[in-house]
Every structure is written in C-alpha cells, then in structure tokens.
C-alpha cells in the first residue's frame, strides 16, 4: 500500500506556533484519569443522530465544489472552501461512530493539501468523494464499512494516485517537448 505522504507533491512544512493561552486554561501535566474515563463514557454512549449535521456539512462541500467548477474563486480559496467541510467531517465522524467517513475524509484531506491547480479531474475526485459520503450518511452506515469500506478507501487512494501519475507524466512530456 502506498503511503499517502508519498503521493503528495513536495511541500514545505507549515509550522504553527503553540497557543500558550490554551495551555494556561487546561494546565500542564497528565489529565485526571477519572475525567478521561467520564469523557470516554459520554462518547461511547452518544446517541445523537450525526446524519443531519453531516448532511449540512456535505451541502457546504457541494457548494464549494460548484464554485470550484465555475472558476469563480482562485485556486487557493477554492481548495480551502473544499478542505474546510472535509476537515469537519473527519473531526466529527469518529465521535458519532462513522469511522469510514473519517477514514475517507483523511485520504481526501491529504489529496486536497497537495492540490496546486484545479482541473476537471481534481473536481471530479472531490465530487465522487462527496457522493460517496452522502450515500454513507444517508444509509446510516456506521463503523468502518468492513470489507466494502476498505475497498472504498483503497479506490479513493487509487484515484488520487492515478491523478498524480498522470500529472507527472504530463510534466515529463512537457519537459521532454521543451528540449526538442
């Protein structure tokens, strides 16, 4: 299995300085084990329906895809608009036992982080991701999806890899043609 980091184009790391205000609020050192266990019980016994929240987030992703498709925003803004809802889905999916959504969103985030130019293929990949997540939420497919979930995750990774491979081939061909 190809590591998602390998498929990303080279990118300089983004260093984020620590927020000492947050540390001042929560303190230093280990957390009280009783508080951690209590929080875990709340997560484990969570009965909130994730579907309405997820569908609202997916609607925002759909709008971002349509804006990207219309070329009404620059690349950076369009990618950020698509990245934000995907991050929200990834962050919330596990809490509501939608691990497959979290896994797929993680793959998509890696892909979107490496996008430098928006073309039809990028938008098609993100749109297919949107449709897949919508189907998962609509059908209330909690958990990791088992064998089918692994297949969906692998297909998304493969689509991203095919995109990078075609992009590399185009770049090599353009380079070759420039020397002739």
Short mmCIF file of N, CA and C in Angstrom, two decimals:
data_model
loop_
_atom_site.label_atom_id
_atom_site.label_comp_id
_atom_site.label_asym_id
_atom_site.label_seq_id
_atom_site.Cartn_x
_atom_site.Cartn_y
_atom_site.Cartn_z
N UNK A 1 0.85 -1.17 0.00
CA UNK A 1 0.00 0.00 0.00
C UNK A 1 0.90 1.23 0.00
N UNK A 2 0.57 2.17 -0.87
CA UNK A 2 1.36 3.38 -1.00
C UNK A 2 0.96 4.34 0.11
N UNK A 3 1.94 4.88 0.75
CA UNK A 3 1.69 5.84 1.82
C UNK A 3 1.18 7.14 1.21
N UNK A 4 0.17 7.76 1.84
CA UNK A 4 -0.42 8.98 1.32
C UNK A 4 0.61 10.11 1.25
N UNK A 5 1.59 10.07 2.12
CA UNK A 5 2.62 11.12 2.11
C UNK A 5 3.44 11.02 0.83
N UNK A 6 3.67 9.78 0.36
CA UNK A 6 4.45 9.59 -0.85
C UNK A 6 3.76 10.19 -2.06
N UNK A 7 2.42 10.17 -2.06
CA UNK A 7 1.72 10.63 -3.25
C UNK A 7 1.58 12.14 -3.28
N UNK A 8 1.84 12.82 -2.18
CA UNK A 8 1.75 14.27 -2.17
C UNK A 8 2.96 14.85 -2.87
N UNK A 9 2.71 15.96 -3.54
CA UNK A 9 3.82 16.67 -4.14
C UNK A 9 4.66 17.27 -3.02
N UNK A 10 5.92 17.55 -3.31
CA UNK A 10 6.76 18.12 -2.26
C UNK A 10 6.16 19.44 -1.79
N UNK A 11 6.16 19.63 -0.51
CA UNK A 11 5.53 20.81 0.09
C UNK A 11 6.30 21.17 1.34
N UNK A 12 6.54 22.46 1.53
CA UNK A 12 7.25 22.89 2.72
C UNK A 12 6.33 22.72 3.93
N UNK A 13 6.90 22.32 5.05
CA UNK A 13 6.06 22.16 6.25
C UNK A 13 5.53 23.49 6.73
N UNK A 14 4.35 23.47 7.29
CA UNK A 14 3.73 24.66 7.85
C UNK A 14 3.88 24.59 9.36
N UNK A 15 4.69 25.46 9.91
CA UNK A 15 4.95 25.46 11.35
C UNK A 15 3.91 26.35 12.02
N UNK A 16 3.22 25.79 12.99
CA UNK A 16 2.21 26.53 13.74
C UNK A 16 2.72 26.67 15.17
N UNK A 17 2.81 27.90 15.63
CA UNK A 17 3.30 28.14 16.99
C UNK A 17 2.26 27.68 18.00
N UNK A 18 2.74 27.19 19.12
CA UNK A 18 1.86 26.72 20.19
C UNK A 18 1.03 27.86 20.75
N UNK A 19 -0.17 27.54 21.16
CA UNK A 19 -1.06 28.52 21.76
C UNK A 19 -0.94 28.38 23.27
N UNK A 20 -0.19 29.27 23.89
CA UNK A 20 0.04 29.17 25.33
C UNK A 20 -1.20 29.58 26.12
N UNK A 21 -2.12 30.31 25.50
CA UNK A 21 -3.37 30.66 26.16
C UNK A 21 -4.19 29.42 26.45
N UNK A 22 -4.19 28.48 25.52
CA UNK A 22 -4.91 27.22 25.73
C UNK A 22 -4.25 26.42 26.85
N UNK A 23 -2.93 26.39 26.87
CA UNK A 23 -2.22 25.67 27.92
C UNK A 23 -2.52 26.29 29.29
N UNK A 24 -2.65 27.60 29.34
CA UNK A 24 -2.96 28.27 30.61
C UNK A 24 -4.35 27.87 31.11
N UNK A 25 -5.27 27.63 30.18
CA UNK A 25 -6.64 27.24 30.56
C UNK A 25 -6.71 25.80 31.05
N UNK A 26 -5.98 24.90 30.40
CA UNK A 26 -6.10 23.48 30.75
C UNK A 26 -5.00 22.99 31.68
N UNK A 27 -3.92 23.73 31.79
CA UNK A 27 -2.85 23.35 32.69
C UNK A 27 -1.82 22.46 32.03
N UNK A 28 -0.87 22.01 32.83
CA UNK A 28 0.22 21.15 32.35
C UNK A 28 0.11 19.80 33.04
N UNK A 29 0.80 18.84 32.47
CA UNK A 29 0.88 17.54 33.10
C UNK A 29 -0.24 16.60 32.68
N UNK A 30 -0.28 15.43 33.31
CA UNK A 30 -1.26 14.41 32.91
C UNK A 30 -2.68 14.81 33.30
N UNK A 31 -3.64 14.29 32.55
CA UNK A 31 -5.04 14.54 32.83
C UNK A 31 -5.54 13.59 33.91
N UNK A 32 -6.52 14.02 34.65
CA UNK A 32 -7.15 13.19 35.66
C UNK A 32 -7.82 12.00 34.97
N UNK A 33 -7.43 10.79 35.31
CA UNK A 33 -7.94 9.59 34.66
C UNK A 33 -9.45 9.47 34.78
N UNK A 34 -10.02 9.93 35.90
CA UNK A 34 -11.47 9.87 36.07
C UNK A 34 -12.19 10.76 35.06
N UNK A 35 -11.61 11.91 34.80
CA UNK A 35 -12.21 12.82 33.81
C UNK A 35 -12.11 12.23 32.41
N UNK A 36 -10.99 11.62 32.13
CA UNK A 36 -10.81 10.99 30.82
C UNK A 36 -11.82 9.85 30.65
N UNK A 37 -11.98 9.02 31.66
CA UNK A 37 -12.94 7.91 31.59
C UNK A 37 -14.37 8.43 31.46
N UNK A 38 -14.70 9.51 32.16
CA UNK A 38 -16.04 10.09 32.06
C UNK A 38 -16.29 10.61 30.65
N UNK A 39 -15.32 11.26 30.07
CA UNK A 39 -15.45 11.76 28.70
C UNK A 39 -15.63 10.59 27.72
N UNK A 40 -14.86 9.53 27.94
CA UNK A 40 -14.96 8.36 27.06
C UNK A 40 -16.35 7.74 27.16
N UNK A 41 -16.94 7.68 28.36
CA UNK A 41 -18.29 7.14 28.52
C UNK A 41 -19.32 7.98 27.74
N UNK A 42 -19.15 9.30 27.78
CA UNK A 42 -20.05 10.17 27.03
C UNK A 42 -19.94 9.88 25.53
N UNK A 43 -18.74 9.73 25.04
CA UNK A 43 -18.53 9.42 23.63
C UNK A 43 -19.12 8.05 23.29
N UNK A 44 -18.84 7.05 24.12
CA UNK A 44 -19.33 5.69 23.86
C UNK A 44 -20.84 5.59 23.89
N UNK A 45 -21.49 6.38 24.73
CA UNK A 45 -22.95 6.31 24.89
C UNK A 45 -23.68 7.38 24.08
N UNK A 46 -22.98 8.04 23.20
CA UNK A 46 -23.55 9.10 22.40
C UNK A 46 -24.66 8.56 21.48
N UNK A 47 -25.85 9.12 21.58
CA UNK A 47 -26.98 8.69 20.76
C UNK A 47 -27.44 9.78 19.79
N UNK A 48 -26.65 10.85 19.65
CA UNK A 48 -27.01 11.95 18.76
C UNK A 48 -26.96 11.46 17.31
N UNK A 49 -27.96 11.85 16.52
CA UNK A 49 -28.00 11.48 15.11
C UNK A 49 -27.06 12.40 14.33
N UNK A 50 -26.01 11.83 13.80
CA UNK A 50 -24.99 12.57 13.06
C UNK A 50 -25.47 12.98 11.68
N UNK A 51 -26.44 12.27 11.12
CA UNK A 51 -26.85 12.49 9.74
C UNK A 51 -27.22 13.94 9.43
N UNK A 52 -28.08 14.61 10.21
CA UNK A 52 -28.41 15.99 9.85
C UNK A 52 -27.20 16.92 9.84
N UNK A 53 -26.31 16.77 10.82
CA UNK A 53 -25.10 17.59 10.87
C UNK A 53 -24.21 17.28 9.67
N UNK A 54 -24.03 16.00 9.39
CA UNK A 54 -23.17 15.59 8.29
C UNK A 54 -23.72 16.08 6.95
N UNK A 55 -25.03 15.98 6.77
CA UNK A 55 -25.64 16.43 5.51
C UNK A 55 -25.49 17.93 5.33
N UNK A 56 -25.55 18.67 6.42
CA UNK A 56 -25.34 20.12 6.36
C UNK A 56 -23.90 20.42 5.93
N UNK A 57 -22.96 19.70 6.48
CA UNK A 57 -21.54 19.88 6.12
C UNK A 57 -21.34 19.47 4.66
N UNK A 58 -21.98 18.36 4.26
CA UNK A 58 -21.86 17.89 2.87
C UNK A 58 -22.48 18.89 1.89
N UNK A 59 -23.52 19.60 2.30
CA UNK A 59 -24.10 20.65 1.46
C UNK A 59 -23.07 21.75 1.21
N UNK A 60 -22.33 22.11 2.26
CA UNK A 60 -21.29 23.13 2.10
C UNK A 60 -20.17 22.64 1.18
N UNK A 61 -19.86 21.35 1.27
CA UNK A 61 -18.86 20.79 0.36
C UNK A 61 -19.37 20.85 -1.08
N UNK A 62 -20.63 20.52 -1.27
CA UNK A 62 -21.22 20.56 -2.61
C UNK A 62 -21.15 21.98 -3.19
N UNK A 63 -21.48 22.97 -2.39
CA UNK A 63 -21.42 24.37 -2.84
C UNK A 63 -19.98 24.73 -3.21
N UNK A 64 -19.03 24.31 -2.39
CA UNK A 64 -17.61 24.59 -2.68
C UNK A 64 -17.17 23.93 -3.98
N UNK A 65 -17.66 22.73 -4.23
CA UNK A 65 -17.33 22.04 -5.49
C UNK A 65 -17.89 22.82 -6.67
N UNK A 66 -19.13 23.28 -6.54
CA UNK A 66 -19.75 24.04 -7.64
C UNK A 66 -19.03 25.36 -7.89
N UNK A 67 -18.59 26.04 -6.84
CA UNK A 67 -17.83 27.28 -7.00
C UNK A 67 -16.51 26.97 -7.70
N UNK A 68 -15.84 25.89 -7.29
CA UNK A 68 -14.58 25.50 -7.92
C UNK A 68 -14.80 25.17 -9.40
N UNK A 69 -15.89 24.50 -9.68
CA UNK A 69 -16.22 24.11 -11.05
C UNK A 69 -16.48 25.35 -11.92
N UNK A 70 -17.04 26.40 -11.33
CA UNK A 70 -17.38 27.61 -12.09
C UNK A 70 -16.20 28.56 -12.29
N UNK A 71 -15.08 28.27 -11.66
CA UNK A 71 -13.87 29.11 -11.74
C UNK A 71 -14.12 30.52 -11.21
N UNK A 72 -15.01 30.67 -10.23
CA UNK A 72 -15.30 32.00 -9.68
C UNK A 72 -14.40 32.34 -8.49
N UNK A 73 -13.54 31.44 -8.10
CA UNK A 73 -12.62 31.69 -6.99
C UNK A 73 -11.22 31.27 -7.43
N UNK A 74 -10.21 31.88 -6.80
CA UNK A 74 -8.86 31.44 -7.14
C UNK A 74 -8.63 30.06 -6.55
N UNK A 75 -7.57 29.42 -6.99
CA UNK A 75 -7.30 28.03 -6.60
C UNK A 75 -7.21 27.88 -5.10
N UNK A 76 -6.47 28.75 -4.45
CA UNK A 76 -6.28 28.64 -3.01
C UNK A 76 -7.60 28.75 -2.25
N UNK A 77 -8.43 29.71 -2.64
CA UNK A 77 -9.73 29.88 -1.99
C UNK A 77 -10.64 28.68 -2.24
N UNK A 78 -10.65 28.18 -3.47
CA UNK A 78 -11.49 27.05 -3.82
C UNK A 78 -11.08 25.79 -3.06
N UNK A 79 -9.79 25.56 -2.97
CA UNK A 79 -9.29 24.38 -2.25
C UNK A 79 -9.62 24.52 -0.76
N UNK A 80 -9.43 25.70 -0.20
CA UNK A 80 -9.74 25.92 1.21
C UNK A 80 -11.23 25.71 1.47
N UNK A 81 -12.07 26.18 0.55
CA UNK A 81 -13.52 26.01 0.71
C UNK A 81 -13.93 24.54 0.67
N UNK A 82 -13.20 23.72 -0.08
CA UNK A 82 -13.49 22.28 -0.12
C UNK A 82 -12.86 21.58 1.08
N UNK A 83 -11.71 22.05 1.52
CA UNK A 83 -11.00 21.42 2.62
C UNK A 83 -11.74 21.57 3.94
N UNK A 84 -12.30 22.74 4.19
CA UNK A 84 -12.94 23.01 5.48
C UNK A 84 -14.04 22.00 5.83
N UNK A 85 -15.02 21.74 4.95
CA UNK A 85 -16.05 20.76 5.31
C UNK A 85 -15.49 19.34 5.45
N UNK A 86 -14.49 19.01 4.65
CA UNK A 86 -13.88 17.68 4.76
C UNK A 86 -13.22 17.53 6.13
N UNK A 87 -12.56 18.59 6.60
CA UNK A 87 -11.94 18.56 7.94
C UNK A 87 -13.00 18.39 9.02
N UNK A 88 -14.11 19.10 8.88
CA UNK A 88 -15.18 18.99 9.87
C UNK A 88 -15.75 17.58 9.91
N UNK A 89 -15.92 16.98 8.76
CA UNK A 89 -16.42 15.60 8.72
C UNK A 89 -15.43 14.65 9.38
N UNK A 90 -14.16 14.81 9.07
CA UNK A 90 -13.13 13.95 9.67
C UNK A 90 -13.12 14.10 11.18
N UNK A 91 -13.21 15.34 11.65
CA UNK A 91 -13.14 15.61 13.08
C UNK A 91 -14.34 15.03 13.84
N UNK A 92 -15.50 15.03 13.23
CA UNK A 92 -16.72 14.60 13.93
C UNK A 92 -17.11 13.15 13.69
N UNK A 93 -16.66 12.56 12.63
CA UNK A 93 -17.13 11.24 12.24
C UNK A 93 -16.90 10.17 13.31
N UNK A 94 -15.72 10.11 13.88
CA UNK A 94 -15.42 9.05 14.86
C UNK A 94 -16.27 9.19 16.12
N UNK A 95 -16.54 10.41 16.52
CA UNK A 95 -17.35 10.63 17.73
C UNK A 95 -18.73 10.00 17.57
N UNK A 96 -19.23 10.03 16.34
CA UNK A 96 -20.57 9.50 16.07
C UNK A 96 -20.54 8.10 15.45
N UNK A 97 -19.37 7.44 15.56
CA UNK A 97 -19.18 6.07 15.09
C UNK A 97 -19.30 5.92 13.57
N UNK A 98 -18.88 6.93 12.84
CA UNK A 98 -18.83 6.87 11.38
C UNK A 98 -17.35 6.84 10.96
N UNK A 99 -16.68 5.80 11.36
CA UNK A 99 -15.23 5.70 11.12
C UNK A 99 -14.88 5.71 9.64
N UNK A 100 -15.74 5.12 8.81
CA UNK A 100 -15.47 5.11 7.38
C UNK A 100 -15.41 6.53 6.82
N UNK A 101 -16.31 7.38 7.27
CA UNK A 101 -16.29 8.77 6.83
C UNK A 101 -14.98 9.43 7.26
N UNK A 102 -14.56 9.18 8.47
CA UNK A 102 -13.29 9.74 8.95
C UNK A 102 -12.12 9.25 8.13
N UNK A 103 -12.11 7.96 7.81
CA UNK A 103 -11.02 7.39 7.01
C UNK A 103 -10.97 8.00 5.61
N UNK A 104 -12.15 8.09 4.97
CA UNK A 104 -12.21 8.65 3.62
C UNK A 104 -11.86 10.14 3.64
N UNK A 105 -12.34 10.85 4.64
CA UNK A 105 -12.02 12.28 4.75
C UNK A 105 -10.53 12.50 4.95
N UNK A 106 -9.89 11.61 5.68
CA UNK A 106 -8.44 11.71 5.87
C UNK A 106 -7.70 11.58 4.54
N UNK A 107 -8.12 10.65 3.72
CA UNK A 107 -7.50 10.48 2.40
C UNK A 107 -7.72 11.75 1.58
N UNK A 108 -8.96 12.26 1.59
CA UNK A 108 -9.27 13.45 0.81
C UNK A 108 -8.49 14.66 1.30
N UNK A 109 -8.31 14.80 2.60
CA UNK A 109 -7.51 15.91 3.12
C UNK A 109 -6.08 15.86 2.60
N UNK A 110 -5.50 14.68 2.60
CA UNK A 110 -4.14 14.53 2.07
C UNK A 110 -4.08 14.95 0.60
N UNK A 111 -5.11 14.57 -0.13
CA UNK A 111 -5.18 14.92 -1.55
C UNK A 111 -5.30 16.44 -1.71
N UNK A 112 -6.26 17.03 -1.01
CA UNK A 112 -6.50 18.47 -1.16
C UNK A 112 -5.30 19.31 -0.71
N UNK A 113 -4.56 18.84 0.29
CA UNK A 113 -3.39 19.57 0.75
C UNK A 113 -2.32 19.69 -0.32
N UNK A 114 -2.32 18.77 -1.27
CA UNK A 114 -1.29 18.77 -2.29
C UNK A 114 -1.73 19.42 -3.60
N UNK A 115 -2.99 19.82 -3.70
CA UNK A 115 -3.50 20.40 -4.94
C UNK A 115 -2.93 21.80 -5.14
N UNK A 116 -2.30 22.01 -6.27
CA UNK A 116 -1.73 23.31 -6.62
C UNK A 116 -2.53 24.00 -7.72
N UNK A 117 -3.25 23.20 -8.51
CA UNK A 117 -4.06 23.73 -9.60
C UNK A 117 -5.35 22.94 -9.66
N UNK A 118 -6.44 23.65 -9.92
CA UNK A 118 -7.73 22.97 -10.04
C UNK A 118 -7.97 22.64 -11.50
N UNK A 119 -8.17 21.39 -11.75
CA UNK A 119 -8.57 20.98 -13.08
C UNK A 119 -9.80 20.09 -12.96
N UNK A 120 -10.32 19.67 -14.08
CA UNK A 120 -11.55 18.88 -14.11
C UNK A 120 -11.41 17.60 -13.29
N UNK A 121 -10.26 16.97 -13.33
CA UNK A 121 -10.05 15.71 -12.62
C UNK A 121 -10.08 15.90 -11.11
N UNK A 122 -9.45 16.95 -10.62
CA UNK A 122 -9.47 17.23 -9.18
C UNK A 122 -10.91 17.39 -8.71
N UNK A 123 -11.67 18.18 -9.44
CA UNK A 123 -13.05 18.43 -9.07
C UNK A 123 -13.88 17.15 -9.14
N UNK A 124 -13.62 16.31 -10.13
CA UNK A 124 -14.34 15.03 -10.24
C UNK A 124 -14.02 14.11 -9.05
N UNK A 125 -12.78 14.08 -8.62
CA UNK A 125 -12.40 13.25 -7.48
C UNK A 125 -13.09 13.74 -6.21
N UNK A 126 -13.08 15.05 -5.99
CA UNK A 126 -13.73 15.60 -4.80
C UNK A 126 -15.25 15.38 -4.88
N UNK A 127 -15.83 15.52 -6.06
CA UNK A 127 -17.26 15.30 -6.22
C UNK A 127 -17.63 13.84 -5.97
N UNK A 128 -16.82 12.91 -6.45
CA UNK A 128 -17.07 11.48 -6.19
C UNK A 128 -16.99 11.20 -4.69
N UNK A 129 -16.05 11.85 -4.03
CA UNK A 129 -15.92 11.72 -2.57
C UNK A 129 -17.19 12.23 -1.90
N UNK A 130 -17.68 13.37 -2.34
CA UNK A 130 -18.91 13.95 -1.80
C UNK A 130 -20.08 12.98 -1.95
N UNK A 131 -20.22 12.43 -3.14
CA UNK A 131 -21.34 11.50 -3.40
C UNK A 131 -21.22 10.25 -2.54
N UNK A 132 -20.01 9.75 -2.36
CA UNK A 132 -19.79 8.57 -1.53
C UNK A 132 -20.17 8.85 -0.08
N UNK A 133 -19.69 9.97 0.45
CA UNK A 133 -20.00 10.31 1.84
C UNK A 133 -21.50 10.55 2.02
N UNK A 134 -22.13 11.17 1.05
CA UNK A 134 -23.58 11.40 1.13
C UNK A 134 -24.32 10.06 1.21
N UNK A 135 -23.91 9.10 0.42
CA UNK A 135 -24.54 7.77 0.45
C UNK A 135 -24.32 7.09 1.79
N UNK A 136 -23.13 7.22 2.33
CA UNK A 136 -22.82 6.61 3.63
C UNK A 136 -23.71 7.21 4.72
N UNK A 137 -23.82 8.54 4.73
CA UNK A 137 -24.63 9.22 5.75
C UNK A 137 -26.10 8.90 5.56
N UNK A 138 -26.58 8.98 4.33
CA UNK A 138 -28.00 8.73 4.04
C UNK A 138 -28.41 7.33 4.46
N UNK A 139 -27.52 6.38 4.25
CA UNK A 139 -27.81 4.98 4.60
C UNK A 139 -27.40 4.64 6.03
N UNK A 140 -26.93 5.65 6.77
CA UNK A 140 -26.52 5.49 8.18
C UNK A 140 -25.57 4.30 8.36
N UNK A 141 -24.54 4.28 7.52
CA UNK A 141 -23.54 3.21 7.55
C UNK A 141 -22.47 3.54 8.58
N UNK A 142 -22.77 3.24 9.83
CA UNK A 142 -21.80 3.50 10.89
C UNK A 142 -20.69 2.45 10.86
N UNK A 143 -19.63 2.75 11.58
CA UNK A 143 -18.50 1.83 11.65
C UNK A 143 -17.53 2.08 10.51
N UNK A 144 -16.68 1.10 10.27
CA UNK A 144 -15.64 1.26 9.24
C UNK A 144 -16.03 0.71 7.89
N UNK A 145 -17.23 0.17 7.77
CA UNK A 145 -17.69 -0.34 6.48
C UNK A 145 -17.18 -1.72 6.15
N UNK A 146 -16.38 -2.31 7.05
CA UNK A 146 -15.87 -3.66 6.81
C UNK A 146 -15.10 -3.76 5.50
N UNK A 147 -15.31 -4.86 4.82
CA UNK A 147 -14.61 -5.15 3.56
C UNK A 147 -14.93 -4.09 2.50
N UNK A 148 -16.19 -3.67 2.44
CA UNK A 148 -16.58 -2.66 1.45
C UNK A 148 -15.97 -1.30 1.79
N UNK A 149 -15.86 -0.99 3.06
CA UNK A 149 -15.24 0.26 3.48
C UNK A 149 -13.78 0.31 3.07
N UNK A 150 -13.08 -0.79 3.25
CA UNK A 150 -11.66 -0.86 2.84
C UNK A 150 -11.54 -0.68 1.33
N UNK A 151 -12.49 -1.28 0.59
CA UNK A 151 -12.47 -1.14 -0.86
C UNK A 151 -12.71 0.31 -1.28
N UNK A 152 -13.66 0.98 -0.63
CA UNK A 152 -13.92 2.39 -0.94
C UNK A 152 -12.70 3.25 -0.65
N UNK A 153 -12.09 3.01 0.50
CA UNK A 153 -10.90 3.77 0.88
C UNK A 153 -9.76 3.53 -0.11
N UNK A 154 -9.56 2.28 -0.50
CA UNK A 154 -8.50 1.97 -1.45
C UNK A 154 -8.78 2.58 -2.81
N UNK A 155 -10.03 2.57 -3.24
CA UNK A 155 -10.37 3.17 -4.54
C UNK A 155 -10.12 4.66 -4.54
N UNK A 156 -10.42 5.34 -3.44
CA UNK A 156 -10.15 6.77 -3.35
C UNK A 156 -8.64 7.02 -3.40
N UNK A 157 -7.88 6.23 -2.68
CA UNK A 157 -6.42 6.36 -2.73
C UNK A 157 -5.91 6.11 -4.15
N UNK A 158 -6.46 5.08 -4.80
CA UNK A 158 -6.03 4.76 -6.17
C UNK A 158 -6.37 5.89 -7.14
N UNK A 159 -7.54 6.51 -6.98
CA UNK A 159 -7.93 7.63 -7.84
C UNK A 159 -6.94 8.78 -7.67
N UNK A 160 -6.57 9.06 -6.44
CA UNK A 160 -5.60 10.12 -6.16
C UNK A 160 -4.25 9.77 -6.78
N UNK A 161 -3.83 8.53 -6.63
CA UNK A 161 -2.55 8.11 -7.20
C UNK A 161 -2.56 8.19 -8.73
N UNK A 162 -3.67 7.80 -9.35
CA UNK A 162 -3.78 7.89 -10.81
C UNK A 162 -3.66 9.35 -11.24
N UNK A 163 -4.27 10.24 -10.48
CA UNK A 163 -4.19 11.67 -10.80
C UNK A 163 -2.74 12.13 -10.75
N UNK A 164 -2.03 11.79 -9.69
CA UNK A 164 -0.63 12.21 -9.56
C UNK A 164 0.23 11.60 -10.65
N UNK A 165 -0.04 10.35 -10.98
CA UNK A 165 0.73 9.69 -12.03
C UNK A 165 0.52 10.40 -13.37
N UNK A 166 -0.72 10.72 -13.72
CA UNK A 166 -0.99 11.42 -14.98
C UNK A 166 -0.35 12.80 -14.97
N UNK A 167 -0.39 13.45 -13.83
CA UNK A 167 0.19 14.78 -13.71
C UNK A 167 1.71 14.71 -13.91
N UNK A 168 2.35 13.69 -13.32
CA UNK A 168 3.80 13.51 -13.50
C UNK A 168 4.13 13.21 -14.96
N UNK A 169 3.30 12.36 -15.59
CA UNK A 169 3.53 12.02 -17.00
C UNK A 169 3.41 13.25 -17.88
N UNK A 170 2.41 14.10 -17.61
CA UNK A 170 2.24 15.33 -18.39
C UNK A 170 3.44 16.24 -18.21
N UNK A 171 3.90 16.37 -16.97
CA UNK A 171 5.05 17.24 -16.69
C UNK A 171 6.30 16.71 -17.40
N UNK A 172 6.50 15.40 -17.37
CA UNK A 172 7.66 14.80 -18.03
C UNK A 172 7.59 15.01 -19.54
N UNK A 173 6.40 14.86 -20.10
CA UNK A 173 6.21 15.03 -21.54
C UNK A 173 6.45 16.50 -21.93
N UNK A 174 5.94 17.42 -21.10
CA UNK A 174 6.16 18.85 -21.37
C UNK A 174 7.64 19.19 -21.29
N UNK A 175 8.32 18.61 -20.34
CA UNK A 175 9.75 18.85 -20.19
C UNK A 175 10.50 18.31 -21.39
N UNK A 176 10.10 17.11 -21.81
CA UNK A 176 10.73 16.47 -22.97
C UNK A 176 10.52 17.32 -24.23
N UNK A 177 9.30 17.82 -24.41
CA UNK A 177 9.00 18.63 -25.58
C UNK A 177 9.74 19.96 -25.56
N UNK A 178 10.04 20.50 -24.38
CA UNK A 178 10.74 21.77 -24.30
C UNK A 178 12.21 21.64 -24.71
N UNK A 179 12.74 20.41 -24.63
CA UNK A 179 14.14 20.20 -25.02
C UNK A 179 14.28 19.90 -26.48
N UNK A 180 13.18 19.71 -27.17
CA UNK A 180 13.27 19.35 -28.60
C UNK A 180 13.27 20.56 -29.49
#
